[in-house]
PDB file of C-alpha atoms and ligand atoms in Angstrom:
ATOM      1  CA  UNK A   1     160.618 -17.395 148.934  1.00 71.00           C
ATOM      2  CA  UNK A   2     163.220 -17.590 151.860  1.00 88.00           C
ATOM      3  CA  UNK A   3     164.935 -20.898 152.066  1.00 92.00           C
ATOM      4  CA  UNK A   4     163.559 -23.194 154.634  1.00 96.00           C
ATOM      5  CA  UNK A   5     167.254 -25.113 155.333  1.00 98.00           C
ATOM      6  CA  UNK A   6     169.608 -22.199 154.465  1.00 98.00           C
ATOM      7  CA  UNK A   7     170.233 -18.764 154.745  1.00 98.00           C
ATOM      8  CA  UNK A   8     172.906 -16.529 154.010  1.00 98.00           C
ATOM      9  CA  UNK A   9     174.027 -13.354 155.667  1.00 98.00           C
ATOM     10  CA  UNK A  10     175.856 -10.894 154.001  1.00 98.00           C
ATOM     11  CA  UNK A  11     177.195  -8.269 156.060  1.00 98.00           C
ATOM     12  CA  UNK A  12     176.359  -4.424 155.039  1.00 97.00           C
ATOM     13  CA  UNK A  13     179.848  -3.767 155.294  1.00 97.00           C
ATOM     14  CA  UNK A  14     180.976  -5.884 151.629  1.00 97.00           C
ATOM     15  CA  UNK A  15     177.370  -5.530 150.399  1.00 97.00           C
ATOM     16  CA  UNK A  16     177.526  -3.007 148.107  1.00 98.00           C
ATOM     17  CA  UNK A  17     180.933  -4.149 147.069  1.00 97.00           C
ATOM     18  CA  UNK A  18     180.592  -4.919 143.189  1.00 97.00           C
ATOM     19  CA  UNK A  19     183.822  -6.869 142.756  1.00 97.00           C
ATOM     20  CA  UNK A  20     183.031  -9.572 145.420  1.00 98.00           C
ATOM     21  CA  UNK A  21     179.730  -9.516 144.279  1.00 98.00           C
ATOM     22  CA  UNK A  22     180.889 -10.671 140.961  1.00 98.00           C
ATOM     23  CA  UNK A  23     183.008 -13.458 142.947  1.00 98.00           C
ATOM     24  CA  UNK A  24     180.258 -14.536 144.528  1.00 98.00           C
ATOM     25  CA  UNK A  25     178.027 -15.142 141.462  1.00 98.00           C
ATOM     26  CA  UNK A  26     180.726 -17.013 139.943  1.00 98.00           C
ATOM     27  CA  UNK A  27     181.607 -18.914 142.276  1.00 98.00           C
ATOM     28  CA  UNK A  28     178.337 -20.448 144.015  1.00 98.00           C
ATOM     29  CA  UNK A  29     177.165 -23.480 141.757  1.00 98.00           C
ATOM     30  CA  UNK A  30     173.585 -23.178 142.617  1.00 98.00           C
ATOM     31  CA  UNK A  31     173.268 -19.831 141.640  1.00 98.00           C
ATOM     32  CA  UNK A  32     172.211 -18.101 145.421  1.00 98.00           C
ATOM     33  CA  UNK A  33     174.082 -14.480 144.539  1.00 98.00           C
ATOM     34  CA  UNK A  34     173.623 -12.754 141.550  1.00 98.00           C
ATOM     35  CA  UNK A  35     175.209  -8.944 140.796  1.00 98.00           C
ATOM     36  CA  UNK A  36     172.048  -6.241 140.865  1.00 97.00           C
ATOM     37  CA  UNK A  37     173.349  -3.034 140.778  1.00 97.00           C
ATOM     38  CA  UNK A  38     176.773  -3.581 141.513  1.00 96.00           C
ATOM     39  CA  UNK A  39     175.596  -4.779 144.923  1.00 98.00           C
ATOM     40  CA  UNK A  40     175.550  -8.486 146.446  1.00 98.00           C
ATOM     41  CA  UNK A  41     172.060  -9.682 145.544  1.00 98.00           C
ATOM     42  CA  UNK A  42     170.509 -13.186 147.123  1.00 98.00           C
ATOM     43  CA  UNK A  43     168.062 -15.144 144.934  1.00 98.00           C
ATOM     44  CA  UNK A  44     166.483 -16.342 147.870  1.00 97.00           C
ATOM     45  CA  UNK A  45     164.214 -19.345 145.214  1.00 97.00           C
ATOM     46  CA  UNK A  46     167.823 -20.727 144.971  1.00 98.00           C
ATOM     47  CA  UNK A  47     168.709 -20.646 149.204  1.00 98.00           C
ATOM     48  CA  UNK A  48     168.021 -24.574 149.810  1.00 98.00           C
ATOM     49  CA  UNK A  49     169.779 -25.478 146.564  1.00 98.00           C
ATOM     50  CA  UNK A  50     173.395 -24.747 148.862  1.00 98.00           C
ATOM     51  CA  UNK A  51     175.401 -27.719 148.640  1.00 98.00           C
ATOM     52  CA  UNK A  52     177.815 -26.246 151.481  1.00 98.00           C
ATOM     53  CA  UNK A  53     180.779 -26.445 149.024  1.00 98.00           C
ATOM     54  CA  UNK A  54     182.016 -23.364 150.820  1.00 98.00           C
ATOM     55  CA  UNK A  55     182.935 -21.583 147.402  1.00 98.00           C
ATOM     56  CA  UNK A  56     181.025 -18.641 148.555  1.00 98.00           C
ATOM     57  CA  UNK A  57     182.637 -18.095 152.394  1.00 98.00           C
ATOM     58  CA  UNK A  58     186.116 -18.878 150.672  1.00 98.00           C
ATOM     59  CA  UNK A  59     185.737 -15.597 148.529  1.00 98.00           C
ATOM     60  CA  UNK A  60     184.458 -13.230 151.192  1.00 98.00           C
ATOM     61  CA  UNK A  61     186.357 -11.633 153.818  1.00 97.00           C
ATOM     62  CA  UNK A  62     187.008 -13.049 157.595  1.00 98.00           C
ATOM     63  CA  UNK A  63     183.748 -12.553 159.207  1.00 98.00           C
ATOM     64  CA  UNK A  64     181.753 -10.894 156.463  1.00 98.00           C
ATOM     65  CA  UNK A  65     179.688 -13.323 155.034  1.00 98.00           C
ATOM     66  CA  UNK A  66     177.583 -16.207 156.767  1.00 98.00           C
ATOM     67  CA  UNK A  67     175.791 -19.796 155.481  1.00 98.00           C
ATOM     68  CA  UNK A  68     173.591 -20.674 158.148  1.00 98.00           C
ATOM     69  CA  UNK A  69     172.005 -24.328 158.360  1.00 98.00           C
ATOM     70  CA  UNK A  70     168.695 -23.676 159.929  1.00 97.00           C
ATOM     71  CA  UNK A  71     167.923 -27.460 159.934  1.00 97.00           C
ATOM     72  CA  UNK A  72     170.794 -27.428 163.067  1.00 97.00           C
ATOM     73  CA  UNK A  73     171.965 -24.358 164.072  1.00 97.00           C
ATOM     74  CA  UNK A  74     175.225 -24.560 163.011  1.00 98.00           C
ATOM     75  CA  UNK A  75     177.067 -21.988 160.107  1.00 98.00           C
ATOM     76  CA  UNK A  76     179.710 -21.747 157.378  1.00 98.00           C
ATOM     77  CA  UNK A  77     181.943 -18.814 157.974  1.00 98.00           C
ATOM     78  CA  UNK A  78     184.143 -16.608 155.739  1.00 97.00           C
TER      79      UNK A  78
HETATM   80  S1  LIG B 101     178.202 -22.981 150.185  1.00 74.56           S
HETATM   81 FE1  LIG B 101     178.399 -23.295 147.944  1.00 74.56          FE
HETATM   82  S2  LIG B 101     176.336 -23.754 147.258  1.00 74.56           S
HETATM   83 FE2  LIG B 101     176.136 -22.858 149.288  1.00 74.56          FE
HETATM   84  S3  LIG B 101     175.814 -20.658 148.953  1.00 74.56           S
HETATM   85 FE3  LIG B 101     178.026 -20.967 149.202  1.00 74.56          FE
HETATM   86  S4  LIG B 101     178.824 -21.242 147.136  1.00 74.56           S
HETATM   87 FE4  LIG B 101     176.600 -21.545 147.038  1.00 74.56          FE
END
């Protein structure tokens, strides 16, 4: 199930990118990316876990990856 407060956009560009998607699983505490095939997966049951720690846009490159707060409209950037 999507979350209803959060979503995250990865961009196609760093997607497939098995390195960062390694990062990414270590470094979000709540468990929203997991590796699946080398590629950036998002375990979308986990989305309104985020605490906005900003763990996840720290790893990713300028631009590339997105937490959105749909309960305002306003975004964490990498
Ligand atoms: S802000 Fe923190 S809790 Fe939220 S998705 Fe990124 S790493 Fe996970």
């Amino acid at each position: 199930m999507p979350g209803i407060f959060i979503d995250v956009e990865v961009d196609d560009s760093i997607r497939n990118d098995p390195e960062l998607a390694k990062k990414l699983e270590d470094a979000c505490p709540v468990d929203i990316y997991a590796v699946r095939d080398g590629s950036v997966e998002i375990v979308e049951d986990n989305l309104d876990e985020c605490v906005l720690c900003e763990l996840c846009t720290a790893a990713a490159p300028k631009g590339k990856l997105r937490v959105r707060k749909l309960y305002d409209g306003t975004a964490l950037e990498s």
